[in-house]
Coordinates of N, CA and C and ligand atoms in Angstrom, one line a residue:
X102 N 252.2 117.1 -54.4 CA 253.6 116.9 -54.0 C 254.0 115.4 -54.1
X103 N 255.1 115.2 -54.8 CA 255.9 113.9 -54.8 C 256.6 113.6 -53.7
X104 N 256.7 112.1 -53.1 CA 257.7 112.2 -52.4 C 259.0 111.6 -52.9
X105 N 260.2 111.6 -51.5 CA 261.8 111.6 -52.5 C 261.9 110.5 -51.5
X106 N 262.6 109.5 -51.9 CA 263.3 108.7 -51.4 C 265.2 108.5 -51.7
X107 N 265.7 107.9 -50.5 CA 267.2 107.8 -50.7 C 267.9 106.5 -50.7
X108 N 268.7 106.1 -51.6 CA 269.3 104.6 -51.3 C 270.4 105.0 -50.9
X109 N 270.8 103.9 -50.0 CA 272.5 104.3 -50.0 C 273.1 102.8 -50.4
X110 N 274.6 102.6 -50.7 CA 274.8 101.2 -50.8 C 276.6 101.1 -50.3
X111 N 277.3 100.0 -49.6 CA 278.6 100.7 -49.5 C 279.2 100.7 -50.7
X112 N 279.2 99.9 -51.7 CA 280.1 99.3 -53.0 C 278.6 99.4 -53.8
X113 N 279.1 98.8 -55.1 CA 278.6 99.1 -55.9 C 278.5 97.4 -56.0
X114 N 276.8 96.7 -56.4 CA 276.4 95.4 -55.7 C 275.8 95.0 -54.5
X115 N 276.2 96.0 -53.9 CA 275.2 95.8 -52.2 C 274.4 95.9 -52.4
X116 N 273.5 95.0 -51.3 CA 271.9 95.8 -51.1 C 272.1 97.2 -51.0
X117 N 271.1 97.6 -51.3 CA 270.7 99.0 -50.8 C 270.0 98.8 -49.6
X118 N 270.4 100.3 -48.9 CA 269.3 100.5 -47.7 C 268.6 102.0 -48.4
X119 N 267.3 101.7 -48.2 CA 266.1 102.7 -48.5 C 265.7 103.7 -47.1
X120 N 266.0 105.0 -47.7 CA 265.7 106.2 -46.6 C 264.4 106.7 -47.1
X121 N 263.4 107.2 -46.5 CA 262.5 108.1 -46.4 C 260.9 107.4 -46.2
X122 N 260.1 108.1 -47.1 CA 259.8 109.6 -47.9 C 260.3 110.8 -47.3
X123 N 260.9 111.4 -48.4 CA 260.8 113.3 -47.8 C 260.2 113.7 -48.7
X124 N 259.7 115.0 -47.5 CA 258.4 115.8 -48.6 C 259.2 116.4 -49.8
X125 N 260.5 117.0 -49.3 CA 261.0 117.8 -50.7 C 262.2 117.5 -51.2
X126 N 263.1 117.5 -52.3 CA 263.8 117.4 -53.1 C 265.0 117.9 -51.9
X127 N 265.2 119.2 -51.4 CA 265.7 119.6 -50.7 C 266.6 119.1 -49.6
X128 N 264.9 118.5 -49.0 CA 265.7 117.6 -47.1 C 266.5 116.8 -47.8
X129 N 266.2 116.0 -48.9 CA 266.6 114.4 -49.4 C 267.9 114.4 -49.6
X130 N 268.0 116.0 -50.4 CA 269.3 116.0 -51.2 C 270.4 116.8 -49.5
X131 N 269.8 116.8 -48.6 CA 270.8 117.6 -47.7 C 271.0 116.1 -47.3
X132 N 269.9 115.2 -46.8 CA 269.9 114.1 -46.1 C 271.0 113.3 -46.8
X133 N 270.7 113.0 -48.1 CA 271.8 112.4 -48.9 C 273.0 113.0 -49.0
X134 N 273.4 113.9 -48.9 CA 274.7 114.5 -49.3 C 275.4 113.6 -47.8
X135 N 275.0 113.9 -46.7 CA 275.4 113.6 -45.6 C 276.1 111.9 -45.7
X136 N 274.7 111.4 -46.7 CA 276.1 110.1 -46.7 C 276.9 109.5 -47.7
X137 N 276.7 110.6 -48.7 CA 278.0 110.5 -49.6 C 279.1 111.1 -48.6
X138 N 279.0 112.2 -47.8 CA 280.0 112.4 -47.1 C 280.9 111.1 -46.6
X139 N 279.6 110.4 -45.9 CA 280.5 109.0 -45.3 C 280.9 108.1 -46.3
X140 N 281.1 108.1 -47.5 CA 281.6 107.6 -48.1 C 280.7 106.7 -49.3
X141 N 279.1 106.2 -49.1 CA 277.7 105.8 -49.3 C 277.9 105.9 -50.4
X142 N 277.6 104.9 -51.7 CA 277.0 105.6 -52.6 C 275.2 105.9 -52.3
X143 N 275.7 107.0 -53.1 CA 273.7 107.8 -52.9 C 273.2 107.8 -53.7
X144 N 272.0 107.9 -54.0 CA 270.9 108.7 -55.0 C 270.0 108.4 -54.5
X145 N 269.3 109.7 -54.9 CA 268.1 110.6 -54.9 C 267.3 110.2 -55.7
X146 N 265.8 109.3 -55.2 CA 264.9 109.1 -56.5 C 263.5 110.0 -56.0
X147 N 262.9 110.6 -57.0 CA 261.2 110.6 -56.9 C 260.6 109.2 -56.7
X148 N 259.4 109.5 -56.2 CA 258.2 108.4 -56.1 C 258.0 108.4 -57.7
X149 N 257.5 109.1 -58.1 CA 257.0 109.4 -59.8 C 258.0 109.2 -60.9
X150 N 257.6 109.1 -62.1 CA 258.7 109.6 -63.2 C 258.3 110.9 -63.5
X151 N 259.6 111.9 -63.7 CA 259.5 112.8 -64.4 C 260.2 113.1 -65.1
X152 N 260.1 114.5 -65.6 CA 261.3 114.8 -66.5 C 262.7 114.7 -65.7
X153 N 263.8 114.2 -66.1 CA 264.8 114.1 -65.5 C 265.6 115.3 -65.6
X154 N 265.3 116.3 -66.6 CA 265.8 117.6 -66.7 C 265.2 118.8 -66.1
X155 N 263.9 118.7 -65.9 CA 263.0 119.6 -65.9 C 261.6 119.1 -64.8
X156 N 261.8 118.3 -64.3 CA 260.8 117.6 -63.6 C 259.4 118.0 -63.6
X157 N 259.1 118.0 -65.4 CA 257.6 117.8 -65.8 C 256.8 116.5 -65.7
X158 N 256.0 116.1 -65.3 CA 255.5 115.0 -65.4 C 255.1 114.2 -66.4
X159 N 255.3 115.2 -67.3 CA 254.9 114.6 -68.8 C 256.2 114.1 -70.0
X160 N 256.5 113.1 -68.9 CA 257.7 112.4 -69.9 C 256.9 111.5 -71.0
X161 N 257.7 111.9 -72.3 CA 257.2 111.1 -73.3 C 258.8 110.5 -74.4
X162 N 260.0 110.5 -73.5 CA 261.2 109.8 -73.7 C 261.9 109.6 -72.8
X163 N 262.7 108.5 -73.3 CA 263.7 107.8 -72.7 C 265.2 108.1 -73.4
X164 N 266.0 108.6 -72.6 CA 267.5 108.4 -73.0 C 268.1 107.0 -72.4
X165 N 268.9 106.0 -73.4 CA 269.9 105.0 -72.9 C 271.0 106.1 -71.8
X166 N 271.3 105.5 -71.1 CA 273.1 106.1 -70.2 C 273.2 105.2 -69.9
X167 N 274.7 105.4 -69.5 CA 275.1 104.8 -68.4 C 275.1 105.0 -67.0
X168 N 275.6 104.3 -66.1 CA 275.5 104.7 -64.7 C 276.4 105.7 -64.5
X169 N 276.1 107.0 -63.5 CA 277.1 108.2 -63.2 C 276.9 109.1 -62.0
X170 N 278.1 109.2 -61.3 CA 277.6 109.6 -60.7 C 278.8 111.1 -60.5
X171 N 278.0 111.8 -60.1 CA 278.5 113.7 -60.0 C 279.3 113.9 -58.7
X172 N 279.8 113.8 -58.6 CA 280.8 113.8 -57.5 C 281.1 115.1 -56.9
X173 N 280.5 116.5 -57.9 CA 280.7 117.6 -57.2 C 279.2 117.8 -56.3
X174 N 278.1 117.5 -57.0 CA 276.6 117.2 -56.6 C 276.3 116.1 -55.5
X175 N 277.7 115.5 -55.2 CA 277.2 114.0 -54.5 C 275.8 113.1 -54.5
X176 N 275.9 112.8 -56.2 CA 274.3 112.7 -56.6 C 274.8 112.1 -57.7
X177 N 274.0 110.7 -57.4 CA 274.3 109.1 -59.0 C 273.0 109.4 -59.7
X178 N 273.4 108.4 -60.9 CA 272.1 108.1 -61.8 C 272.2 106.9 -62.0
X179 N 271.4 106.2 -62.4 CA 271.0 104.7 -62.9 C 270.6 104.7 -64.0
X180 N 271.1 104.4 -65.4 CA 270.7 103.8 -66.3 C 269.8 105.1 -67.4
X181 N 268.3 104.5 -67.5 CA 267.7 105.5 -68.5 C 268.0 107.1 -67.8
X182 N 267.5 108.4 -69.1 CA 266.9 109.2 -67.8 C 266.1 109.4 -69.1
X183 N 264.6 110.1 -68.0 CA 263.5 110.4 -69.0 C 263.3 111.8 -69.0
X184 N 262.6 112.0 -70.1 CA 262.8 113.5 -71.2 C 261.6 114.1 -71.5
X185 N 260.9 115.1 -71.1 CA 260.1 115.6 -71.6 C 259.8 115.9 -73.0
X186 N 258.6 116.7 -74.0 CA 259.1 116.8 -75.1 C 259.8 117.9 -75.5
X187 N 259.5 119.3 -75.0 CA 260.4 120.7 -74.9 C 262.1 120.3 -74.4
X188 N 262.0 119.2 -73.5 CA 263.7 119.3 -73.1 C 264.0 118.4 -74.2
X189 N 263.4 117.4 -74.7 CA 263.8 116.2 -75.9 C 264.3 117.4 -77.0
X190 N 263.3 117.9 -77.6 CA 263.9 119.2 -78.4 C 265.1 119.7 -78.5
X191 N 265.5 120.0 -76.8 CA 266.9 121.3 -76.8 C 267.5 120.3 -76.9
X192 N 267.8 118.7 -76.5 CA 268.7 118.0 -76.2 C 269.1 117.6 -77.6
X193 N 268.4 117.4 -78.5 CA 268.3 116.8 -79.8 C 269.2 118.2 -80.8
X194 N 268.5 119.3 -80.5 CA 269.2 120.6 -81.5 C 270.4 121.0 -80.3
X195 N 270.8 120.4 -79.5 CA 271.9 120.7 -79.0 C 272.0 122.3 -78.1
X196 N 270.9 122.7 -77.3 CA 270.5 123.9 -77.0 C 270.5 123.7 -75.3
X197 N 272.0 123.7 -75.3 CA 272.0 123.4 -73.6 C 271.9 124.6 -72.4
X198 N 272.4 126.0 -73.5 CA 271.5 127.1 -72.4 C 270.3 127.4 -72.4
X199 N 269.6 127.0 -73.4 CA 267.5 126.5 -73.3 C 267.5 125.9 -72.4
X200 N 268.3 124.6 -72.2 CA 268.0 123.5 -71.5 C 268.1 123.8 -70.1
X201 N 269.7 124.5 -69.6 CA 269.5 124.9 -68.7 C 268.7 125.8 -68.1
X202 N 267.9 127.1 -69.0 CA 266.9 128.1 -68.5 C 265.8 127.2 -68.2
X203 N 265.4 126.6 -69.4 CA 264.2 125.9 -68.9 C 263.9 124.9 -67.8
X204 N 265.1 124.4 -67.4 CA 265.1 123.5 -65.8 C 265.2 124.1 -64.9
X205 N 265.9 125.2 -65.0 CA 266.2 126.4 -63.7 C 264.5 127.4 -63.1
X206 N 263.8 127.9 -64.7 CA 262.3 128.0 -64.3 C 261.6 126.8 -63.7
X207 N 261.7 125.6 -63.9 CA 260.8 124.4 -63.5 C 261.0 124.6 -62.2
X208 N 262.7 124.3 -62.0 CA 262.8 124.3 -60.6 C 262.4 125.0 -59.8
X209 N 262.4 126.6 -59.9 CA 261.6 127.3 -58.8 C 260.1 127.2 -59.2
X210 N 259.8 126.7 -60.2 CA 258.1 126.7 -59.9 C 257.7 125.5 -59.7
X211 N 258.4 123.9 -59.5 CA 258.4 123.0 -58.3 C 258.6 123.4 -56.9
X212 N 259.7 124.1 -56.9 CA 260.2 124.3 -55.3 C 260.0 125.8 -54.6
X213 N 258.9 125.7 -54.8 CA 257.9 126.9 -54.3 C 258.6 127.1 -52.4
X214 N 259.1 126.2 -51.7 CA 259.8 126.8 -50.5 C 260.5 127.0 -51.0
X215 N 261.4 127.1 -51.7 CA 262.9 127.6 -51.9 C 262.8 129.2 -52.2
X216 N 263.5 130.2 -51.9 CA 263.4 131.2 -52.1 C 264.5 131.6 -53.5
X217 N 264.2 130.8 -54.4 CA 265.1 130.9 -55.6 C 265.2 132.3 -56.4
X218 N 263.9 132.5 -56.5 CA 263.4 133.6 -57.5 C 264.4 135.0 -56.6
X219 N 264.2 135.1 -55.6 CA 265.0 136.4 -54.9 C 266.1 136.1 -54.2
X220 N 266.6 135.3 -54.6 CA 267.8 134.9 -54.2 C 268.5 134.6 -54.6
X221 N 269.6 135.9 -55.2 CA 270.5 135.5 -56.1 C 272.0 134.6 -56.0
X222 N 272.5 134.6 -55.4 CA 273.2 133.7 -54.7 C 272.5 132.2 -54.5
X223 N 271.5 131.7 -54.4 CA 271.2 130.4 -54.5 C 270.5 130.0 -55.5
X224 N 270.3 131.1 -56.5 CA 270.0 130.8 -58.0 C 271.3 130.7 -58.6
X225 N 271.9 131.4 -58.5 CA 273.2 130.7 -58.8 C 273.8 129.3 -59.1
X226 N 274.0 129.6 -57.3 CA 274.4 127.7 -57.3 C 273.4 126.8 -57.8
X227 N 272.3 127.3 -58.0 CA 270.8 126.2 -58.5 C 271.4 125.9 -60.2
X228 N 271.5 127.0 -60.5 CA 271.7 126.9 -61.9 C 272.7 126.2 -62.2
X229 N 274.1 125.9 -61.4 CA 275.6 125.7 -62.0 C 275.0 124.2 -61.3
X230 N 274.7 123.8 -60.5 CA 273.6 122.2 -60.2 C 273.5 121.7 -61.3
X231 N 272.6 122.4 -62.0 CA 271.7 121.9 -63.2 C 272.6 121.6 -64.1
X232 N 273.8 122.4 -64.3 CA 274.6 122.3 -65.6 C 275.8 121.2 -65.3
X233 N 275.8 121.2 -64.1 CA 276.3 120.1 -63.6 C 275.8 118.8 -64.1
X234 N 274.5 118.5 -63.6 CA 274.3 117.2 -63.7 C 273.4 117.2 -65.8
X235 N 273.6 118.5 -66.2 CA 273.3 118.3 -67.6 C 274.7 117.4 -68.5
X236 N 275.6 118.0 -68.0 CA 276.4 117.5 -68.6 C 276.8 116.4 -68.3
X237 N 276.4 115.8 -66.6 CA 276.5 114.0 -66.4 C 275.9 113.5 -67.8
X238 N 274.7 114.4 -68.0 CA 273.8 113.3 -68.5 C 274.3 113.1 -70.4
X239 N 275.1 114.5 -70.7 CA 275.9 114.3 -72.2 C 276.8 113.3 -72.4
X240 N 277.6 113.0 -71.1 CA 278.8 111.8 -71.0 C 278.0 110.6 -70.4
X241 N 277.3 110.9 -70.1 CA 276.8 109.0 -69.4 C 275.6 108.8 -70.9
X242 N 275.4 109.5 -71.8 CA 274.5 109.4 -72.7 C 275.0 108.0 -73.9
X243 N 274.2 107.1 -74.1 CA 274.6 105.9 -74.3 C 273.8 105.7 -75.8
X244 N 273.0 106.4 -76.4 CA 272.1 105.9 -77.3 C 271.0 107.2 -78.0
X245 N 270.3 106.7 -78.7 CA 269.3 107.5 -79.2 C 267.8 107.6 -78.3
X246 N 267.1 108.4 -78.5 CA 266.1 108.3 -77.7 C 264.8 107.6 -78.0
X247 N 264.2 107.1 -77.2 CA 263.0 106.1 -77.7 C 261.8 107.0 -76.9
X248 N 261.0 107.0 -77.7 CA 259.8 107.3 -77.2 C 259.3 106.2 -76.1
X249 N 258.2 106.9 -75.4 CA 258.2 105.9 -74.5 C 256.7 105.5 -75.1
X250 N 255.7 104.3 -74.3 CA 254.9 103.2 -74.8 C 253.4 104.6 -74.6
Ligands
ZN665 ZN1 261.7 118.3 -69.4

């Protein structure tokens, strides 16, 4: 298991203040919503790099973006995001309900507490998440992809 960490910042320039470790993606993202509510900017990082679509560990690219943040997800990004080579694929042939199926399986076989799989109503909202911040990542997409070193 990875742990999550949270920044918050008031403006955009401030230091950051650094929250955690949390054990799961979950607490981080309830913990963080809480202070986007107050107005914070937030994000959510892993300890690790992963796939940023699919959170495999086996990133082998980099997309350029821009900074963005999801306003319905109350959830930013910084700069690269990294790409597995199966999600590199759909992103590249333009296969964004691949893309979304195949993040949506990751996700419940990362988030083994989550009761995803029989739970249709929070597979739902899981899924329209994902498609959410897929398409952050179409408009904040800044460049071609580079393999990484
Ligand atoms: Zn991936």
């Amino acid at each position: 298991m990875t742990d999550f960490y949270i920044t918050t910042a008031e403006k955009k320039g401030d230091l950051k203040k650094v929250y955690g470790p949390y054990s799961s993606y979950i607490e981080a993202h309830e913990i963080g919503a809480r202070f986007g509510r107050e107005g914070l900017i937030t994000e959510v990082h892993r300890a690790d790099i992963v796939c940023d679509f699919c959170s495999t560990p086996e990133v082998k690219w980099m997309y350029p973006a821009d900074d963005i943040a999801v306003d319905a997800l109350q959830w930013g990004s910084r700069g690269e995001w990294a790409a597995c080579d199966t999600c590199h694929a759909l992103i590249e042939s333009s296969e964004r309900d691949k893309l979304a199926e195949h993040s949506l399986s990751n996700f419940i076989k990362f988030n083994p507490e989550m009761p995803v799989a029989s739970d249709s109503e929070m597979r739902r909202e899981i899924a329209k998440g994902i498609r959410a911040l897929h398409e952050a990542f179409f408009l904040a997409r800044i460049g071609k992809a580079e393999r990484t070193p």
